[in-house]
Coordinates of C-alpha atoms in Angstrom, one line a residue:
M9 CA 102.3 114.6 117.3
Q10 CA 104.2 111.4 117.7
I11 CA 105.5 110.3 121.2
K12 CA 108.6 108.2 121.7
V13 CA 109.4 106.9 125.1
C14 CA 113.1 106.1 125.3
G15 CA 115.3 104.1 127.7
M16 CA 112.8 101.3 128.4
R17 CA 114.0 98.0 129.8
E18 CA 111.9 96.6 132.6
R19 CA 109.2 94.0 131.6
E20 CA 106.2 95.1 133.7
N21 CA 107.0 98.8 133.0
I22 CA 107.0 98.1 129.2
L23 CA 103.7 96.3 129.5
A24 CA 102.2 99.2 131.4
L25 CA 103.6 101.6 128.8
E26 CA 101.8 99.7 126.0
R27 CA 98.6 99.4 128.0
E28 CA 98.3 102.9 129.4
I29 CA 100.3 105.1 127.0
A30 CA 100.6 103.3 123.7
P31 CA 103.3 105.6 122.4
D32 CA 104.2 105.6 118.7
W33 CA 107.7 104.4 119.5
M34 CA 109.6 102.8 122.3
G35 CA 113.4 103.3 122.5
L36 CA 115.9 100.6 123.6
I37 CA 119.4 101.9 124.3
F38 CA 122.3 99.7 123.2
Y39 CA 125.0 102.0 124.4
P40 CA 127.0 100.0 127.1
K41 CA 127.9 103.1 129.1
S42 CA 124.2 104.1 129.5
A43 CA 122.4 103.4 132.8
R44 CA 119.5 102.3 130.6
F45 CA 121.6 99.8 128.6
V46 CA 119.6 96.8 127.2
N47 CA 121.6 93.6 126.7
N48 CA 119.0 90.7 127.0
A49 CA 116.3 90.4 124.3
E50 CA 114.7 87.5 126.1
S51 CA 114.0 89.7 129.1
L52 CA 111.7 92.0 127.1
P53 CA 108.0 91.2 126.8
K54 CA 106.4 90.7 123.4
T55 CA 104.4 93.9 122.5
N56 CA 103.0 95.6 119.4
L57 CA 105.1 98.7 120.2
R58 CA 107.4 99.9 117.4
K59 CA 111.0 99.6 118.7
V60 CA 113.8 102.1 118.1
G61 CA 117.4 101.0 118.8
V62 CA 119.7 103.7 120.0
F63 CA 123.3 103.3 119.1
V64 CA 126.4 105.4 119.7
N65 CA 129.3 105.1 117.3
E66 CA 128.5 101.4 116.9
S67 CA 129.6 99.1 114.0
E68 CA 127.4 98.4 111.1
E69 CA 127.6 94.7 111.8
E70 CA 126.4 95.1 115.4
I71 CA 123.6 97.5 114.5
L72 CA 122.2 95.0 111.9
K73 CA 122.6 92.2 114.4
K74 CA 120.5 94.1 117.0
V75 CA 117.9 94.9 114.3
G76 CA 117.2 91.3 113.8
E77 CA 117.6 90.2 117.4
Y78 CA 115.2 92.8 118.9
G79 CA 112.9 93.3 115.9
L80 CA 113.7 96.9 115.6
S81 CA 111.6 99.2 113.3
A82 CA 114.1 102.1 113.4
I83 CA 117.7 102.8 114.1
Q84 CA 118.7 105.9 116.0
L85 CA 122.3 107.0 115.5
H86 CA 123.4 109.1 118.5
G87 CA 127.1 109.4 117.9
K88 CA 129.4 111.0 115.4
E89 CA 128.3 108.8 112.5
S90 CA 129.4 110.2 109.2
V91 CA 127.2 110.7 106.1
E92 CA 129.2 107.9 104.5
F93 CA 128.5 105.5 107.4
V94 CA 124.8 106.3 107.3
E95 CA 124.7 105.9 103.5
A96 CA 126.3 102.5 103.8
L97 CA 123.9 101.4 106.5
A98 CA 120.9 102.6 104.5
Q99 CA 122.0 100.3 101.7
K100 CA 121.9 97.3 104.0
T101 CA 118.5 97.8 105.7
K102 CA 115.0 99.1 104.9
K103 CA 114.5 100.1 108.5
E104 CA 114.0 103.8 109.3
I105 CA 117.3 105.6 110.2
W106 CA 117.2 108.6 112.5
K107 CA 120.2 110.8 112.9
V108 CA 120.6 112.6 116.3
I109 CA 122.1 116.1 116.2
S110 CA 123.5 117.1 119.6
V111 CA 122.8 120.8 120.1
K112 CA 125.0 123.2 122.1
D113 CA 124.3 126.8 121.1
T114 CA 123.9 126.8 117.3
I115 CA 123.3 124.4 114.4
D116 CA 125.2 124.3 111.1
W117 CA 122.4 123.4 108.8
D118 CA 124.7 123.0 105.8
S119 CA 126.6 120.2 107.6
L120 CA 123.3 118.2 107.8
R121 CA 122.3 118.3 104.2
G122 CA 124.3 115.2 103.3
Y123 CA 122.2 113.0 105.6
L124 CA 118.9 113.9 104.0
P125 CA 118.8 111.2 101.3
F126 CA 119.5 108.4 103.8
I127 CA 117.5 109.2 106.9
S128 CA 113.8 109.2 107.8
K129 CA 114.1 112.0 110.3
F130 CA 116.5 114.0 112.5
L131 CA 116.3 114.1 116.3
F132 CA 117.6 117.1 118.1
D133 CA 118.9 116.5 121.6
T134 CA 121.0 118.5 124.2
A135 CA 124.7 117.9 123.7
T136 CA 126.2 116.0 126.6
V137 CA 129.2 113.8 127.1
A138 CA 126.9 110.9 128.0
H139 CA 125.0 111.1 124.7
G140 CA 121.6 111.8 126.1
G141 CA 119.6 111.2 129.3
S142 CA 120.9 114.5 130.8
G143 CA 117.5 115.9 131.7
K144 CA 118.7 119.3 130.3
K145 CA 117.0 121.4 127.6
F146 CA 118.8 123.3 124.9
D147 CA 117.5 126.6 123.4
W148 CA 114.7 125.5 121.2
S149 CA 114.7 128.8 119.3
V150 CA 117.6 127.6 117.2
L151 CA 115.1 125.2 115.6
E152 CA 113.0 128.1 114.3
S153 CA 115.3 128.4 111.3
Y154 CA 115.1 124.7 110.4
P155 CA 115.4 124.7 106.6
F156 CA 114.5 121.2 105.5
D157 CA 111.2 119.5 104.6
K158 CA 112.4 116.4 106.5
G159 CA 110.6 115.9 109.8
F160 CA 112.3 115.8 113.2
L161 CA 111.8 114.9 116.8
L162 CA 112.6 117.0 119.8
S163 CA 114.5 115.6 122.8
G164 CA 116.4 116.8 125.8
G165 CA 114.9 117.5 129.2
L166 CA 111.3 117.4 128.3
D167 CA 109.0 117.1 131.3
E168 CA 105.3 117.4 132.1
S169 CA 105.3 121.2 131.9
C170 CA 106.7 121.3 128.3
A171 CA 103.5 120.4 126.4
D172 CA 102.5 124.0 125.7
E173 CA 106.0 125.0 124.7
V174 CA 106.2 122.0 122.3
L175 CA 102.9 123.0 120.7
A176 CA 104.0 126.6 120.3
L177 CA 107.2 125.4 118.5
V178 CA 105.1 123.2 116.2
A179 CA 103.1 126.3 115.2
K180 CA 106.4 127.9 114.1
V181 CA 108.1 124.8 112.7
P182 CA 105.6 122.3 111.4
Q183 CA 108.3 119.9 110.5
L184 CA 108.4 119.0 114.2
E185 CA 106.7 115.6 114.2
G186 CA 107.0 114.6 117.8
V187 CA 108.9 114.3 121.1
D188 CA 111.3 111.9 122.7
L189 CA 110.7 111.4 126.4
N190 CA 113.1 109.9 128.9
S191 CA 114.8 111.0 132.1
K192 CA 112.3 113.5 133.4
F193 CA 109.6 110.8 133.4
E194 CA 111.6 108.3 135.4
V195 CA 111.4 106.8 138.9
E196 CA 115.0 105.6 138.3
P197 CA 117.0 104.9 135.2
A198 CA 115.0 102.7 132.8
L199 CA 111.9 102.7 134.9
K200 CA 109.2 105.2 133.8
N201 CA 106.5 106.9 135.8
I202 CA 103.4 105.9 133.8
E203 CA 101.1 108.6 135.4
K204 CA 103.5 111.4 134.4
L205 CA 103.6 110.1 130.9
K206 CA 99.8 109.9 130.8
S207 CA 99.5 113.4 132.0
F208 CA 102.0 114.7 129.4
K209 CA 100.3 112.9 126.6
K210 CA 96.9 114.3 127.5
R211 CA 98.3 117.8 127.5
L212 CA 100.2 117.4 124.3
L213 CA 97.2 115.9 122.4
G214 CA 94.6 118.2 124.0
Q215 CA 92.9 115.4 125.8
E216 CA 92.8 117.0 129.3
E217 CA 89.4 117.0 130.8
K218 CA 87.7 120.4 131.0
P219 CA 86.4 121.4 134.3
T220 CA 82.6 121.5 134.4
T221 CA 80.6 124.4 135.8
D222 CA 77.1 124.3 137.2
N223 CA 74.7 126.7 135.5

């Protein structure tokens, strides 16, 4: 299971994330209305973490600029980007492209088919006006009918208690490749609680220490 920790910004917090958690991905949010907005590449420390840039209805030019400026490995499109937009972007970059699907009650799977040739994965998040970071879960059972071979990430209100639920969903839908963690693991916006992340990772990956008993 892959772990992405999103909404990172603070230098020491990022260094602690790499040292203590070493997630598969670190998300940087480039949506100006977000409380986790990143706008200074020089303020970020150099790390070996793979960076995902999160964009909401941004221009192709600005996305590609940020890819170079921040050394992004993946582009996460969190707005209403059309298939045509994603296709054009895919022709301009070899970076991974992730398309976020904001979930209310149901998902129209046929409406997503057009994205498949141009993206690396989907990311399913709770539909909100703020485009993420709500701390609210959607009904994960809608994903049990996921019809594609393409992998996806799960987002939206995940906290320390969700590990078993995530593993139960993986057993039903093996295309679930990982989780996207954000607001439920924060001390304040853009500042993560490293101990909470560590606890969740151990639960998700089955690394919790078993209690010992004396014979």
